[in-house]
PDB file of C-alpha atoms in Angstrom:
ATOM      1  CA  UNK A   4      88.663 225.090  65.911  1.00  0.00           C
ATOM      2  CA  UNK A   5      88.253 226.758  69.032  1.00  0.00           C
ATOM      3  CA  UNK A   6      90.135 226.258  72.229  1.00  0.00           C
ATOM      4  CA  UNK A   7      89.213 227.172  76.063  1.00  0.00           C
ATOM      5  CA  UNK A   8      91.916 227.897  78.251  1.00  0.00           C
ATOM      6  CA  UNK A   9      91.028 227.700  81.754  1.00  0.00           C
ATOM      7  CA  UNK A  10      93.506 228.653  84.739  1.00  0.00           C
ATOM      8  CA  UNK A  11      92.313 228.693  88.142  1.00  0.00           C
ATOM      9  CA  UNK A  12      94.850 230.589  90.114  1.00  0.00           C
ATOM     10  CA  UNK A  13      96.259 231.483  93.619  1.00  0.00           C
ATOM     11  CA  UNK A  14      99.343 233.335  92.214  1.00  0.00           C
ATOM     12  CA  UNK A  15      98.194 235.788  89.835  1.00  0.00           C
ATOM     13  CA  UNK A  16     101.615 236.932  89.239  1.00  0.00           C
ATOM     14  CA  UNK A  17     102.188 233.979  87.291  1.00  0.00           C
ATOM     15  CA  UNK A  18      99.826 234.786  85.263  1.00  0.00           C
ATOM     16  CA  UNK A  19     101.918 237.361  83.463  1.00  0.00           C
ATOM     17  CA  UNK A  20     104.248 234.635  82.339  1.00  0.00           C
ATOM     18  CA  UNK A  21     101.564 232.821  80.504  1.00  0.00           C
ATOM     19  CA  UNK A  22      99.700 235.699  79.110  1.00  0.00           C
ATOM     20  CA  UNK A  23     103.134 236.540  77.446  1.00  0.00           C
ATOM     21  CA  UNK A  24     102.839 232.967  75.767  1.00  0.00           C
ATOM     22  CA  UNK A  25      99.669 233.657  74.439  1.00  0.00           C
ATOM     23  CA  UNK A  26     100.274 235.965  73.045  1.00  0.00           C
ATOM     24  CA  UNK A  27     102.958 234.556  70.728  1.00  0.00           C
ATOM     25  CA  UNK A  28     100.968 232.047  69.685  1.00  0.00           C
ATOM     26  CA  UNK A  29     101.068 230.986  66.328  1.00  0.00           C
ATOM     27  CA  UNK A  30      96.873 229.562  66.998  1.00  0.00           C
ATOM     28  CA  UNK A  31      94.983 232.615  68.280  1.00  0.00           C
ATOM     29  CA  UNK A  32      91.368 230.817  68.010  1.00  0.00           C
ATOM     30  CA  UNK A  33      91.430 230.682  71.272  1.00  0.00           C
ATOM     31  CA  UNK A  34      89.435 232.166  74.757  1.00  0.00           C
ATOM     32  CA  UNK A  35      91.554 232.601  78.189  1.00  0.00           C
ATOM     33  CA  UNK A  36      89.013 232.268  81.140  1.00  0.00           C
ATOM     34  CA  UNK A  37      90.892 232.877  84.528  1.00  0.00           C
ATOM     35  CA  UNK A  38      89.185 232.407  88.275  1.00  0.00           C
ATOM     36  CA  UNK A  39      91.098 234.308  90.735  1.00  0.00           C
ATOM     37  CA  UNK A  40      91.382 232.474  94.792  1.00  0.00           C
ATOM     38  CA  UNK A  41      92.416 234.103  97.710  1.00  0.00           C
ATOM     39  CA  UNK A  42      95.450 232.851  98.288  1.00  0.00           C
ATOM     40  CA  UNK A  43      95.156 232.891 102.076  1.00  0.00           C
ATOM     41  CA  UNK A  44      92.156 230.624 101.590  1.00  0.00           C
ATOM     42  CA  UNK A  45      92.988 228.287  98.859  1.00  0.00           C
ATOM     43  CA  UNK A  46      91.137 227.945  95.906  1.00  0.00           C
ATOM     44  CA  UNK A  47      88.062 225.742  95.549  1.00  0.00           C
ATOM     45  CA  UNK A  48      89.721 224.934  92.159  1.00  0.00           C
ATOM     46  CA  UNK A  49      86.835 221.943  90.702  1.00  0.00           C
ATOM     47  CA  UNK A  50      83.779 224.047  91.143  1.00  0.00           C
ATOM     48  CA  UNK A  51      86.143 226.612  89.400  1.00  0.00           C
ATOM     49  CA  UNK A  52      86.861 224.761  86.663  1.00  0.00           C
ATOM     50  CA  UNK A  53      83.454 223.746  86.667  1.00  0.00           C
ATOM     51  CA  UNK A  54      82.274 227.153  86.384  1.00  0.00           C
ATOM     52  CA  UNK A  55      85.106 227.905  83.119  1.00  0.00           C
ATOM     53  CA  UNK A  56      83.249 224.787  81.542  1.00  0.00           C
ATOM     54  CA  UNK A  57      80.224 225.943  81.400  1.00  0.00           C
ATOM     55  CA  UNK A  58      81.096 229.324  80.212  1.00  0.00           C
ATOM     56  CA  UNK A  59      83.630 227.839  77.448  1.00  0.00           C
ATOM     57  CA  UNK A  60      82.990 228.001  74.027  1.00  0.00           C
ATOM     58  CA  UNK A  61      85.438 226.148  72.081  1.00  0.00           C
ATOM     59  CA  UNK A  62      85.717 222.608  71.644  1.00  0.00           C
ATOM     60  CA  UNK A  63      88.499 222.077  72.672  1.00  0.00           C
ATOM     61  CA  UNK A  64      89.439 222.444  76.889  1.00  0.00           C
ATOM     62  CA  UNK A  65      92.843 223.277  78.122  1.00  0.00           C
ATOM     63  CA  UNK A  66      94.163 223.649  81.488  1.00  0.00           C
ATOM     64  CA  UNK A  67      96.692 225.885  81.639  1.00  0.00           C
ATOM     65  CA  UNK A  68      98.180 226.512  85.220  1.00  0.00           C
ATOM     66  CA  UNK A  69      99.938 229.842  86.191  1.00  0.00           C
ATOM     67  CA  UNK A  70     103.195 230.088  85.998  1.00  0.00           C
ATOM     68  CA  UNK A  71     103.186 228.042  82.834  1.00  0.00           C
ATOM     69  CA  UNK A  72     105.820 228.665  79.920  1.00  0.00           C
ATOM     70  CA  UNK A  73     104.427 227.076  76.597  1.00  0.00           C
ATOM     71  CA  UNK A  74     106.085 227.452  72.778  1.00  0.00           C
ATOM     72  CA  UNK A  75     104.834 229.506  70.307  1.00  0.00           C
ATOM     73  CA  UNK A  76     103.464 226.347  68.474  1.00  0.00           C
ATOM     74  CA  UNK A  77     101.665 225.039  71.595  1.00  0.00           C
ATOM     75  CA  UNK A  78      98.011 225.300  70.364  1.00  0.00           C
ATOM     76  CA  UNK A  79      98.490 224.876  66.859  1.00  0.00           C
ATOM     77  CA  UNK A  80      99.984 221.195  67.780  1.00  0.00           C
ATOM     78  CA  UNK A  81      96.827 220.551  69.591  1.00  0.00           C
ATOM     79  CA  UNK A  82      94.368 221.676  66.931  1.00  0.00           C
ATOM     80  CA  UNK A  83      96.698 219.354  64.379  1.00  0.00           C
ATOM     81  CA  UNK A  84      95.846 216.483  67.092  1.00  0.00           C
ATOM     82  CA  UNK A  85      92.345 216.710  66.664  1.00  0.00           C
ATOM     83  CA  UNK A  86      91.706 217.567  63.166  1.00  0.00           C
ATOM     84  CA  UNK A  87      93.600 214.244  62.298  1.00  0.00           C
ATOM     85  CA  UNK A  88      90.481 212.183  64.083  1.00  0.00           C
ATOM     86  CA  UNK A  89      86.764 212.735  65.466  1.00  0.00           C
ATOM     87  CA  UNK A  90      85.559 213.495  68.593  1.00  0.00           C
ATOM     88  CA  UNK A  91      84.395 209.932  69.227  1.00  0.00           C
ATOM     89  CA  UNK A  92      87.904 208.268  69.165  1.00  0.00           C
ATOM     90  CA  UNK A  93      90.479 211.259  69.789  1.00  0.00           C
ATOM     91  CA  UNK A  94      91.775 210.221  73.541  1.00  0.00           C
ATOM     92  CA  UNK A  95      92.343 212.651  76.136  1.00  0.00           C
ATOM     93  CA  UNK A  96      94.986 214.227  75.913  1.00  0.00           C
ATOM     94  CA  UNK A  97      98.569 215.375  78.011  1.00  0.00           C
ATOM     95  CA  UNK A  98     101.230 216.577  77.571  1.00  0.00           C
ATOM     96  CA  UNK A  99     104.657 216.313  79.394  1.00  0.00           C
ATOM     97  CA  UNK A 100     106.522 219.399  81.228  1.00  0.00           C
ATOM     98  CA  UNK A 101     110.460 219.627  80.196  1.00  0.00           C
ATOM     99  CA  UNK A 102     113.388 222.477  81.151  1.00  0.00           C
ATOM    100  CA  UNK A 103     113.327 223.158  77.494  1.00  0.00           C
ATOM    101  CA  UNK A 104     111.956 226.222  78.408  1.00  0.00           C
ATOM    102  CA  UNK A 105     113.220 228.288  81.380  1.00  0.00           C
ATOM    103  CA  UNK A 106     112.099 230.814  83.918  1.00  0.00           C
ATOM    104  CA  UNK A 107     114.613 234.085  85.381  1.00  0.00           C
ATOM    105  CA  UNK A 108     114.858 231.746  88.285  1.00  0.00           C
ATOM    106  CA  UNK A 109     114.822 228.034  87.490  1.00  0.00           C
ATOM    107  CA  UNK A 110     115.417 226.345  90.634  1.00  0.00           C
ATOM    108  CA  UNK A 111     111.160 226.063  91.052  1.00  0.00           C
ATOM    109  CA  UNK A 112     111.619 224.147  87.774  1.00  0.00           C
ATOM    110  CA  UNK A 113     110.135 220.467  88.052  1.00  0.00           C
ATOM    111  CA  UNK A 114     111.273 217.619  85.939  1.00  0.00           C
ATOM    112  CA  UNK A 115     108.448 215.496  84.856  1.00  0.00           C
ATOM    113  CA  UNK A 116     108.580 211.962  85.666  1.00  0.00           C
ATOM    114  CA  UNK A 117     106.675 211.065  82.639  1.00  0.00           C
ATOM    115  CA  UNK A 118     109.293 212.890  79.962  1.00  0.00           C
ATOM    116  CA  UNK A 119     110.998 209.151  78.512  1.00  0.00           C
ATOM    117  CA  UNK A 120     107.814 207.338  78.312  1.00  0.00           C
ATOM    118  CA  UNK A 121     106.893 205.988  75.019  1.00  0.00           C
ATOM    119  CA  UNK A 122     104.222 203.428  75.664  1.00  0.00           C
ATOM    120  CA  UNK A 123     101.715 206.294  76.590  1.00  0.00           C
ATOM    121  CA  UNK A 124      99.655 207.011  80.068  1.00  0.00           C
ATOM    122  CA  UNK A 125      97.316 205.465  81.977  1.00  0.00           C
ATOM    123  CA  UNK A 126      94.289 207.431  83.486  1.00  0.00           C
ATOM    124  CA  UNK A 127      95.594 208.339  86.804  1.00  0.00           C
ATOM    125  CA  UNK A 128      98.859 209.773  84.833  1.00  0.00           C
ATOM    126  CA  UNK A 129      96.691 212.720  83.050  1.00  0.00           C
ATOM    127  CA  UNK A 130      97.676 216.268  84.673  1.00  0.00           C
ATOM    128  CA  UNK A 131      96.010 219.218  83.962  1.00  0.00           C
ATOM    129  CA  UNK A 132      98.843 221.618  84.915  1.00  0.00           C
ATOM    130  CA  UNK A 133      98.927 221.486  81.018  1.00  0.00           C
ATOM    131  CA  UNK A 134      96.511 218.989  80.129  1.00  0.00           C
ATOM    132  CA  UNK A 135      93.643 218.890  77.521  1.00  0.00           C
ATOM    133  CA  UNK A 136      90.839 217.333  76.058  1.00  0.00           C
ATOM    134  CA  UNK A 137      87.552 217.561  73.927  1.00  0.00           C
ATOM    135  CA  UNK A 138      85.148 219.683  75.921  1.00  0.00           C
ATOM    136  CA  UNK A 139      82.469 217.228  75.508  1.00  0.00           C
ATOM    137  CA  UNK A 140      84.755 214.741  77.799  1.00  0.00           C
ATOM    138  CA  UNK A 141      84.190 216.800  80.765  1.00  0.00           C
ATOM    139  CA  UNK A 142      80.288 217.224  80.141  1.00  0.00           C
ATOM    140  CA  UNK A 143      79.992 213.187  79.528  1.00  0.00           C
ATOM    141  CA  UNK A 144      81.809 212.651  82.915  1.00  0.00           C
ATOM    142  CA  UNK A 145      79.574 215.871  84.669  1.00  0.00           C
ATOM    143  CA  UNK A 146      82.333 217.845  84.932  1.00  0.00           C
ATOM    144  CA  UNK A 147      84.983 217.877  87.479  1.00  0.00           C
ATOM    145  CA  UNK A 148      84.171 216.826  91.331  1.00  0.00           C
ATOM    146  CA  UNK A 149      83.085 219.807  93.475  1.00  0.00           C
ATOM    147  CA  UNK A 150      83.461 217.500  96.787  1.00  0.00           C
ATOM    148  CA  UNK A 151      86.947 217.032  96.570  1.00  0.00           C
ATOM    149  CA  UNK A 152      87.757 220.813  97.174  1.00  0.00           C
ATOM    150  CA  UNK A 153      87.369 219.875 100.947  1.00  0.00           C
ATOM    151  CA  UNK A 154      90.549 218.135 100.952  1.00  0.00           C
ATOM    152  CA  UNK A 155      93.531 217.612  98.690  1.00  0.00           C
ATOM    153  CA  UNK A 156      92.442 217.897  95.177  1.00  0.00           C
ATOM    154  CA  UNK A 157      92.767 215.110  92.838  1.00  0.00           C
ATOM    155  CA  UNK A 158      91.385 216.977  90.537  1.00  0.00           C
ATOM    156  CA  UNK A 159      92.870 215.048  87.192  1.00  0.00           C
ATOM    157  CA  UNK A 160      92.520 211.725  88.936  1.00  0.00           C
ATOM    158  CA  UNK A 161      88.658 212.304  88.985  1.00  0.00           C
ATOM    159  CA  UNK A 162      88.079 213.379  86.153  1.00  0.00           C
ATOM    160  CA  UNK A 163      90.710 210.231  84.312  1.00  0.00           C
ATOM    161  CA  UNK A 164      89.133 207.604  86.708  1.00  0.00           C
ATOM    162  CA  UNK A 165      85.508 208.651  85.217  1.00  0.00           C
ATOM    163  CA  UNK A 166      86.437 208.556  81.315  1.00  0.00           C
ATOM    164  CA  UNK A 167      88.318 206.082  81.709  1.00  0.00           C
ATOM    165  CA  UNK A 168      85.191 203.604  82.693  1.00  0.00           C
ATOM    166  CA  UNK A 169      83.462 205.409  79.834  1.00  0.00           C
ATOM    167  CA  UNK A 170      85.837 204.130  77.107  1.00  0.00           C
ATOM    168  CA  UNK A 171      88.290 207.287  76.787  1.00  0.00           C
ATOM    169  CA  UNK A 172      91.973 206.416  76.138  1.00  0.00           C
ATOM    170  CA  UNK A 173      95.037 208.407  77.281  1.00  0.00           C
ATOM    171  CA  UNK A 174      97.749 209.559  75.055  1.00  0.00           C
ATOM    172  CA  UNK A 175     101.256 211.189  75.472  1.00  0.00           C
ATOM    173  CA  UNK A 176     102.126 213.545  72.696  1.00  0.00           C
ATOM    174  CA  UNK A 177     105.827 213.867  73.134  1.00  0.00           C
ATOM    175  CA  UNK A 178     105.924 216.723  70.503  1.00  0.00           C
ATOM    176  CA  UNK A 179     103.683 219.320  73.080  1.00  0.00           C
ATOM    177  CA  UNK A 180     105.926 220.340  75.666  1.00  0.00           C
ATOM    178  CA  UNK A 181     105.157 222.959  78.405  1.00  0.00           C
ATOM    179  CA  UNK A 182     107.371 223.898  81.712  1.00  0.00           C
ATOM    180  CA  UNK A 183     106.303 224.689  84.789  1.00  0.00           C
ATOM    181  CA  UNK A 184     107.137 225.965  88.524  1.00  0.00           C
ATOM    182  CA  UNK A 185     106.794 224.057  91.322  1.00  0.00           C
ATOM    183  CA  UNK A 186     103.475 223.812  93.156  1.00  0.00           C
ATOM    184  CA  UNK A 187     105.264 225.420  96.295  1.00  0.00           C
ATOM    185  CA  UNK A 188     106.897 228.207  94.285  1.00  0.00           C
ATOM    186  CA  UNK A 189     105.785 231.675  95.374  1.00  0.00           C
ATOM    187  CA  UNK A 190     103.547 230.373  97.923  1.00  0.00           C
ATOM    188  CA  UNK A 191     102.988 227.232 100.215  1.00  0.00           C
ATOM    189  CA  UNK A 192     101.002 224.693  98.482  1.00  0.00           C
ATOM    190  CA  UNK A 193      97.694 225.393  99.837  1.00  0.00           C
ATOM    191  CA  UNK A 194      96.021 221.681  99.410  1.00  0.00           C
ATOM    192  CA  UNK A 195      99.184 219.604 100.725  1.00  0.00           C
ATOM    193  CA  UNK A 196      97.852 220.085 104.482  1.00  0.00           C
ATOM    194  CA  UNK A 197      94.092 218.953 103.450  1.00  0.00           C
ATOM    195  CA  UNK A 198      95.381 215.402 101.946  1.00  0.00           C
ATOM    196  CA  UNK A 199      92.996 212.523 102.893  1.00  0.00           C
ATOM    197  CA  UNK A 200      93.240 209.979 101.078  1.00  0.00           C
ATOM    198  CA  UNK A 201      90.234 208.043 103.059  1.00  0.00           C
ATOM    199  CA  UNK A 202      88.158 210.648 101.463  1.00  0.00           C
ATOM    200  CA  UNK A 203      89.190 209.951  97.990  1.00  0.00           C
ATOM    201  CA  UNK A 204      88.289 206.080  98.676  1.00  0.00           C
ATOM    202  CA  UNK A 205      84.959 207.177  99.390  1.00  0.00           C
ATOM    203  CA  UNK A 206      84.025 209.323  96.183  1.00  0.00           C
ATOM    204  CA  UNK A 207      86.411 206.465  93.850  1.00  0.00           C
ATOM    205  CA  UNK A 208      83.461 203.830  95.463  1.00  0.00           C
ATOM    206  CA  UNK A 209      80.842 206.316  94.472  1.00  0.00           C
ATOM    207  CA  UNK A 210      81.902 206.674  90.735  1.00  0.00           C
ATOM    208  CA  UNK A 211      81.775 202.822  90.626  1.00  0.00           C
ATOM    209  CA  UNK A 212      78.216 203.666  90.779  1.00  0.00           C
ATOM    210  CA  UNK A 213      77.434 206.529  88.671  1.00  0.00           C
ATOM    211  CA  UNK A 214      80.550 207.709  86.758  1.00  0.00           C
ATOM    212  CA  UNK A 215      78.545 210.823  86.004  1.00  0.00           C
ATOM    213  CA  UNK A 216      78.274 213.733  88.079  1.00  0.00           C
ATOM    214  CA  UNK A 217      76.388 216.643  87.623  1.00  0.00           C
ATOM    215  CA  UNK A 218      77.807 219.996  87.980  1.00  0.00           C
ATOM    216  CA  UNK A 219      77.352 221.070  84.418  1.00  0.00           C
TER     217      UNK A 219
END
């Protein structure tokens, strides 16, 4: 089973940290496709991810974010996930960040808010800092919206907020771990400044509409 990594970035020097965790990984059926921003001008990270999609291969996607530390047994958990199920019924998948793991300097280290749930996540909860899902997910939703690279992301609450009306269910599995610097670490967040939330209002109405979108 074959898994797409994508990882927009802004920071390519994180990227050394997670090409060291691939690898060591214990699952190597696996493609890394990487879209480089300028980090002066942001990223227009959806159409990127967009673009990954419909180069990727595998069915299986992963966001993987730079500066990203994963364990050896990172991808071979996720295949495990899906071979116990189908396509049809698997949910979208996330997974939590932890300090299990730890950078030279760990004082970018995050702690995730969602590390004691149990009860599992709702659809605005799915991150793709590490976050996957089948493939075919993104192509039933039309991939992720392009629009929303003119302000603040929201990126992952698109994309849940579109499955999510389509009859995908969200899962935390507590045995996938990943860590993961700060958003601000190395440089300035480059979306925080571009937040409008008025804007997000707009394209949540439109999916109410037409939950598909068609980039792919």
């Amino acid at each position: 089973m074959k898994i797409s990594i994508c990882t927009p970035s802004i920071r390519p020097k994180g990227l050394e940290v997670l090409q060291k965790c691939l690898k060591e990984q214990t699952w190597q059926d696996f493609e890394w496709l990487v879209e480089i921003g300028i980090p002066e001008k942001g990223h227009d990270i959806n159409a990127a991810y967009n673009r990954m999609i419909r180069r990727a291969k595998g069915e299986i996607f992963l966001s993987l974010q730079d500066y990203t530390v994963i364990p050896p047994d990172f991808l071979e958990q996720i295949v495990a996930h899906y071979k116990d199920d189908t396509f049809t019924t698997i949910p979208l998948g996330k997974v939590k960040t932890l300090t299990d793991f730890t950078f030279d300097d760990t004082s970018a280290v995050v702690w995730d808010w969602r590390k004691e749930r149990t009860d599992g996540v709702n659809w605005n909860e799915w991150e793709i800092d590490a976050g996957f899902c089948p493939l075919i997910a993104l192509k039933d939703v039309g991939g992720f919206d392009e629009e929303l690279d003119k302000y603040w992301s929201f990126d992952n609450v698109s994309v849940g907020y579109r499955a999510n009306m389509i009859g995908y269910k969200f899962d935390l599995l507590n045995t996938v771990q990943a860590v993961a610097y700060d958003h601000d670490a190395d440089i300035p967040h480059p979306f925080r400044s571009a937040w409008n939330p008025h804007f997000w209002a707009k394209r949540e109405a439109m999916y109410q509409i037409d939950h598909k979108l068609h980039y792919l």
